[in-house]
Coordinates of C-alpha atoms in Angstrom, one line a residue:
M1 CA -1.5 -4.5 -22.2
V2 CA -5.3 -4.3 -21.4
N3 CA -5.7 -8.1 -21.2
G4 CA -2.9 -8.2 -18.7
L5 CA -5.1 -6.4 -16.2
R6 CA -7.4 -9.4 -15.9
S7 CA -4.9 -11.1 -13.5
Y8 CA -5.1 -8.3 -10.8
S9 CA -7.8 -7.9 -8.3
F10 CA -8.3 -6.6 -4.7
E11 CA -11.0 -7.1 -2.2
V12 CA -13.8 -4.5 -1.8
S13 CA -16.8 -4.8 0.6
E14 CA -19.8 -6.1 -1.3
S15 CA -21.9 -3.3 0.2
W16 CA -19.6 -0.6 -1.1
I17 CA -20.4 1.4 2.1
R18 CA -18.3 4.5 2.5
P19 CA -18.9 8.2 3.3
T20 CA -20.5 10.4 0.7
S21 CA -17.4 12.6 0.7
E22 CA -15.3 9.6 -0.4
I23 CA -17.7 9.0 -3.3
E24 CA -17.4 12.6 -4.3
M25 CA -13.6 12.4 -4.4
N26 CA -13.5 9.0 -6.2
S27 CA -11.6 7.5 -3.2
L28 CA -9.8 4.2 -3.6
L29 CA -11.4 1.5 -1.4
L30 CA -9.2 -0.9 0.4
R31 CA -10.8 -3.5 2.7
V32 CA -8.9 -3.8 6.0
T33 CA -11.5 -5.7 8.0
R34 CA -14.7 -7.5 7.1
N35 CA -18.1 -6.4 8.5
C36 CA -18.7 -4.9 12.0
P37 CA -17.1 -6.0 15.3
W38 CA -20.2 -4.9 17.1
G39 CA -23.1 -5.7 14.7
K40 CA -25.8 -5.3 17.3
C41 CA -27.2 -1.8 16.6
R42 CA -31.0 -2.2 16.5
F43 CA -31.4 0.2 13.6
C44 CA -28.7 -1.1 11.3
D45 CA -28.8 -3.6 8.4
C46 CA -25.5 -2.8 6.8
Y47 CA -23.3 -5.7 7.8
Q48 CA -25.0 -9.2 7.9
S49 CA -22.0 -11.5 8.2
D50 CA -19.5 -12.2 11.0
F51 CA -16.7 -9.8 11.7
E52 CA -13.2 -10.8 10.5
L53 CA -9.7 -9.3 10.7
R54 CA -7.9 -9.5 7.4
S55 CA -4.2 -10.3 7.7
V56 CA -1.5 -7.7 7.0
K57 CA -0.2 -9.9 4.3
E58 CA -3.6 -10.1 2.5
I59 CA -4.0 -6.3 2.6
K60 CA -0.5 -5.6 1.4
K61 CA -1.1 -8.0 -1.5
D62 CA -4.2 -5.9 -2.4
V63 CA -2.1 -2.7 -2.3
D64 CA 0.3 -4.4 -4.7
A65 CA -2.5 -5.3 -7.0
V66 CA -3.8 -1.7 -7.0
Y67 CA -0.3 -0.4 -7.8
K68 CA 0.1 -2.8 -10.7
I69 CA -3.3 -1.8 -12.1
Y70 CA -2.4 1.8 -11.6
K71 CA 0.9 1.5 -13.5
K72 CA -0.8 -0.3 -16.4
I73 CA -3.6 2.2 -16.7
N74 CA -1.2 5.1 -16.4
S75 CA 0.9 3.6 -19.2
L76 CA -2.2 3.1 -21.4
I77 CA -3.4 6.7 -20.8
G78 CA 0.1 8.0 -21.8
K79 CA -0.2 6.1 -25.1
I80 CA -3.8 6.7 -26.2
G81 CA -5.3 9.4 -23.8
W82 CA -7.9 9.3 -21.1
E83 CA -11.0 8.9 -23.2
K84 CA -9.7 6.1 -25.4
A85 CA -8.3 4.4 -22.3
A86 CA -11.7 4.4 -20.7
V87 CA -13.2 2.8 -23.8
E88 CA -10.5 0.1 -24.0
L89 CA -10.9 -0.7 -20.3
S90 CA -14.6 -1.0 -20.6
R91 CA -14.1 -3.6 -23.3
L92 CA -11.7 -5.7 -21.2
Y93 CA -13.9 -8.8 -21.4
D94 CA -15.9 -7.8 -24.5
R95 CA -19.0 -9.3 -22.9
S96 CA -22.0 -7.9 -21.1
S97 CA -21.9 -7.7 -17.3
E98 CA -24.6 -10.3 -17.1
E99 CA -22.3 -12.8 -18.8
L100 CA -19.3 -12.2 -16.5
S101 CA -18.5 -14.4 -13.5
H102 CA -18.3 -12.9 -10.1
S103 CA -14.5 -12.7 -10.1
E104 CA -14.5 -11.2 -13.6
L105 CA -17.1 -8.6 -12.5
M106 CA -15.0 -7.7 -9.4
N107 CA -11.9 -7.4 -11.6
L108 CA -13.7 -5.0 -13.9
Y109 CA -15.0 -3.0 -10.9
N110 CA -11.5 -2.9 -9.5
I111 CA -10.1 -1.5 -12.7
K112 CA -12.8 1.1 -13.1
M113 CA -12.2 2.2 -9.5
V114 CA -8.5 2.7 -10.0
Y115 CA -9.2 4.5 -13.3
D116 CA -11.6 6.9 -11.6
W117 CA -9.0 7.3 -8.8
C118 CA -6.3 8.2 -11.3
S119 CA -8.6 10.7 -13.0
S120 CA -9.5 12.5 -9.8
S121 CA -7.8 15.7 -8.8
F122 CA -7.4 14.1 -5.4
S123 CA -5.9 10.7 -4.6
P124 CA -7.7 9.7 -1.3
V125 CA -7.9 6.2 0.1
F126 CA -10.8 4.9 2.3
L127 CA -10.3 1.9 4.4
Q128 CA -13.3 -0.4 4.7
D129 CA -15.2 -1.8 6.9
A130 CA -17.1 -0.7 10.0
D131 CA -14.3 -0.2 12.5
N132 CA -10.7 -0.7 11.5
L133 CA -9.3 0.6 14.8
V134 CA -10.0 -2.8 16.4
M135 CA -6.9 -3.9 14.6
K136 CA -3.6 -4.0 16.5
T137 CA -1.9 -0.6 16.2
E138 CA 1.4 -2.1 14.9
D139 CA -0.5 -4.0 12.2
L140 CA -2.6 -1.0 11.1
T141 CA 0.5 1.2 11.2
S142 CA 2.3 -1.3 8.9
I143 CA -0.6 -1.2 6.5
L144 CA -0.8 2.6 6.5
D145 CA 3.0 2.8 5.9
Y146 CA 2.7 0.4 3.0
I147 CA -0.1 2.4 1.4
E148 CA 1.8 5.6 1.8
E149 CA 5.0 4.1 0.3
N150 CA 3.3 2.6 -2.7
L151 CA 0.2 4.7 -3.5
S152 CA 1.1 8.2 -2.1
P153 CA -2.5 9.1 -1.3
S154 CA -3.6 12.6 -0.5
S155 CA -5.5 11.3 2.6
I156 CA -6.5 8.0 4.3
S157 CA -9.8 7.8 6.1
T158 CA -11.7 5.1 8.0
Y159 CA -14.8 4.3 9.9
A160 CA -14.3 3.9 13.7
R161 CA -16.4 3.3 16.8
S162 CA -16.1 5.6 19.7
N163 CA -15.2 2.8 22.1
S164 CA -12.4 1.7 19.8
L165 CA -11.0 5.3 20.0
V166 CA -11.3 5.1 23.8
K167 CA -9.4 1.8 24.0
K168 CA -6.5 3.1 21.9
G169 CA -3.8 4.9 23.8
I170 CA -3.2 8.5 22.7
E171 CA 0.3 7.5 21.5
D172 CA -1.2 4.7 19.4
L173 CA -3.5 7.2 17.7
K174 CA -0.7 9.6 17.2
S175 CA 1.4 6.8 15.6
L176 CA -1.5 6.0 13.3
R177 CA -1.7 9.7 12.4
R178 CA 2.0 9.8 11.6
A179 CA 1.7 6.7 9.5
G180 CA -0.9 8.5 7.3
L181 CA -4.3 8.1 8.8
S182 CA -6.1 11.4 8.3
R183 CA -9.7 11.1 9.4
C184 CA -12.1 9.0 11.4
H185 CA -15.8 8.8 10.6
V186 CA -17.8 8.0 13.7
G187 CA -21.4 7.1 14.1
L188 CA -22.5 9.1 17.1
E189 CA -26.2 8.8 16.3
S190 CA -27.2 10.3 19.6
G191 CA -25.8 11.8 22.8
D192 CA -28.8 10.7 24.9
D193 CA -27.8 7.6 26.9
K194 CA -31.4 6.3 27.0
V195 CA -31.6 6.5 23.2
L196 CA -28.1 4.9 22.9
D197 CA -29.2 2.1 25.2
Y198 CA -32.5 1.6 23.4
I199 CA -30.8 1.3 20.0
N200 CA -28.1 -0.9 21.5
K201 CA -25.3 1.2 20.2
G202 CA -22.9 -0.4 22.6
V203 CA -21.4 3.0 23.5
S204 CA -22.3 5.6 26.2
S205 CA -22.4 9.4 25.8
E206 CA -19.2 9.5 28.0
E207 CA -17.4 7.2 25.6
H208 CA -18.5 9.3 22.6
V209 CA -16.9 12.3 24.3
L210 CA -13.7 10.5 25.4
G211 CA -13.2 8.9 22.0
G212 CA -13.9 12.0 20.1
K213 CA -11.6 14.2 22.2
K214 CA -8.8 11.6 22.0
A215 CA -9.0 11.5 18.2
I216 CA -8.8 15.2 17.9
K217 CA -5.9 15.4 20.4
A218 CA -4.0 12.9 18.3
G219 CA -4.3 15.2 15.3
L220 CA -7.0 13.3 13.4
D221 CA -9.9 15.0 11.6
L222 CA -13.2 13.8 13.1
A223 CA -16.6 13.5 11.4
E224 CA -19.5 12.6 13.7
Y225 CA -22.7 11.3 12.3
V226 CA -26.0 12.4 13.9
M227 CA -29.4 10.7 13.4
P228 CA -32.4 13.0 13.7
G229 CA -35.5 11.0 14.6
I230 CA -33.6 8.1 16.2
G231 CA -35.2 9.0 19.6
G232 CA -38.7 8.8 18.1
R233 CA -41.4 11.1 19.3
K234 CA -40.9 10.0 22.9
R235 CA -37.3 11.3 23.3
S236 CA -37.0 13.9 20.5
K237 CA -36.3 16.8 22.9
Q238 CA -33.8 14.9 25.0
H239 CA -32.1 13.5 21.9
A240 CA -31.6 17.0 20.6
K241 CA -30.4 18.4 23.9
E242 CA -28.0 15.6 24.8
T243 CA -26.6 15.3 21.3
A244 CA -25.8 19.0 21.3
S245 CA -24.1 18.6 24.7
V246 CA -21.9 15.7 23.5
L247 CA -20.9 17.6 20.3
N248 CA -20.0 20.7 22.3
Q249 CA -17.6 18.6 24.4
I250 CA -16.1 16.9 21.4
N251 CA -15.9 19.8 18.9
P252 CA -15.6 17.7 15.7
D253 CA -14.5 19.0 12.3
Q254 CA -17.8 17.9 10.8
V255 CA -21.3 16.9 11.9
L256 CA -23.1 14.9 9.2
I257 CA -26.8 14.6 9.4
R258 CA -28.3 11.1 8.7
P259 CA -32.0 11.1 9.6
Y260 CA -33.3 7.8 10.8
V261 CA -35.1 5.7 8.2
P262 CA -36.5 2.3 9.3
R263 CA -34.7 -0.6 7.7
K264 CA -36.5 -3.9 7.2
N265 CA -35.2 -7.0 9.1
T266 CA -34.0 -4.8 12.0
P267 CA -35.3 -4.9 15.6
L268 CA -36.1 -1.2 15.5
Y269 CA -38.2 -1.7 12.3
K270 CA -40.2 -4.3 14.2
D271 CA -40.8 -1.9 17.0
Y272 CA -42.0 0.6 14.5
K273 CA -44.4 -1.9 12.9
R274 CA -45.8 -2.9 16.3
G275 CA -46.4 0.7 17.3
K276 CA -43.7 0.6 20.0
F277 CA -41.6 3.3 18.2
E278 CA -43.2 6.4 16.7
L279 CA -41.5 8.0 13.7
T280 CA -41.2 11.7 13.8
S281 CA -42.4 13.6 10.7
P282 CA -40.1 15.7 8.5
K283 CA -41.4 18.9 10.2
E284 CA -40.9 17.4 13.6
R285 CA -37.3 16.5 12.6
L286 CA -36.7 20.0 11.5
K287 CA -37.9 21.2 14.9
E288 CA -35.6 18.7 16.6
L289 CA -32.7 19.7 14.4
K290 CA -33.2 23.4 15.1
K291 CA -33.1 22.6 18.9
L292 CA -29.8 20.8 18.4
I293 CA -28.3 23.5 16.2
I294 CA -29.1 26.5 18.5
Q295 CA -27.5 24.7 21.4
L296 CA -24.2 24.2 19.7
N297 CA -21.4 26.6 20.6
I298 CA -18.6 25.1 18.6
K299 CA -16.7 25.8 15.3
T300 CA -17.8 23.0 12.9
R301 CA -19.6 22.2 9.7
I302 CA -23.1 20.8 9.6
C303 CA -23.5 18.7 6.4
F304 CA -26.5 17.3 4.6
D305 CA -24.5 15.3 2.1
Q306 CA -26.8 12.2 1.7
P307 CA -29.6 13.3 -0.6
V308 CA -32.1 10.4 -0.1
M309 CA -32.0 10.3 3.7
N310 CA -32.3 14.1 4.0
S311 CA -35.9 14.0 2.9
W312 CA -36.6 17.7 3.1
Y313 CA -37.5 19.5 -0.1
K314 CA -38.4 23.0 -1.4
T315 CA -40.8 21.9 -4.1
P316 CA -43.6 19.3 -4.4
E317 CA -41.8 17.7 -7.3
H318 CA -38.8 17.0 -5.0
K319 CA -36.4 18.5 -7.6
K320 CA -34.6 20.8 -5.2
H321 CA -33.3 19.9 -1.7
L322 CA -34.1 22.2 1.2
F323 CA -30.5 22.0 2.4
K324 CA -27.5 22.1 0.0
C325 CA -26.3 18.6 -0.6
S326 CA -22.6 19.0 0.0
S327 CA -19.9 17.5 2.2
K328 CA -18.7 21.1 2.9
G329 CA -22.1 21.9 4.5
Y330 CA -22.8 25.0 6.6
K331 CA -20.0 26.6 8.7
L332 CA -20.8 27.3 12.3
P333 CA -21.1 29.7 13.9
E334 CA -20.9 31.9 10.8
E335 CA -23.8 30.3 8.9
E336 CA -26.0 29.4 11.9
K337 CA -28.6 32.1 11.2
R338 CA -28.8 31.0 7.6
L339 CA -29.3 27.4 8.5
I340 CA -32.0 28.2 11.0
K341 CA -33.8 30.4 8.4
I342 CA -33.7 27.4 6.0
M343 CA -35.2 25.2 8.7
E344 CA -38.0 27.7 9.4
K345 CA -38.8 27.9 5.8
G346 CA -39.0 24.1 5.6
K347 CA -41.4 24.0 8.6
K348 CA -43.7 26.4 6.7
L349 CA -43.9 24.2 3.6
K350 CA -47.0 22.2 2.9
K351 CA -47.0 18.6 4.1
K352 CA -46.9 17.3 0.6
S353 CA -43.6 19.1 -0.1
H354 CA -41.8 16.7 2.2
I355 CA -41.1 13.0 1.9
H356 CA -42.0 11.1 5.1
P357 CA -39.3 8.7 6.4
K358 CA -41.8 5.8 6.2
D359 CA -41.9 6.3 2.4
L360 CA -38.1 5.7 2.2
I361 CA -38.2 2.3 3.9
D362 CA -37.8 0.4 0.6
Q363 CA -35.3 2.9 -0.7
S364 CA -31.7 1.6 -1.3
F365 CA -29.0 3.8 0.1

């Protein structure tokens, strides 16, 4: 039975990029598109290849593969139990990972992912890559229906760009919601148009607002990602003010904090190295973040769920994070005072208690 699993595989993005919350829930990853349809953000090094739409037929074939792997794993678990099944699956090829071909390695990863998905108390699905809403609504709806019919997930989430949300009609988004799409993860980065233009985001603050509002109106959960420090020292104040303004107009379910870290081989990194872009320090970022938080007048959650990029710590040994590392975060407005108190505490810590973003440049995320 175990050997029969070798014939099934499904495509996953080589980068394995997905939200931290999806990692926590052992989400099943299904690749709907390849790479990013924009791919011009000056700070980003995530997607290096050209954008491609995968066919509906290809994706449904992947869903079929997942289903077959799931059925075989479930049968194995029923016979020998979870722990023994995990051991048997790990011995599928009876060779070290260094000796496996790329296709064998991906097959093993696929099987482990489905096993973890089976063992989770949830059964969420995350659609890769950077913006699946560029797909025709009828095609994406067909894919969602097929996932629902065959895998019965607890939720289906995707990354999306604000301008793709703007381009979709409200009825299109509602039909996607009815077909099973639960949540959109959107890279807001900033609400300051000058910052958005400088980083070549390809989206205006107005489009951020329109897209976000449309998603919520369609019944989708919305997570917006904000990047402290992306305005540099020059536009730190404006970045905080305008980002708060945009968030107030959108009123997303979650605001996820992703402090800017320069990535090599990006245009913004080159600006930083040439002295054209000044990085803000951890304490300056806390100051910026406080300005943003106190200007919010919405019900949402502020989340610091990415431990490496949130380089604020309570101890010089960096064993304890300043903010709790959780996708549930801090509920606003109820926990605003608590959050500000934490930020004030962080600002009073000695300089050596923080990791500067420049020291994270070589860090893998």
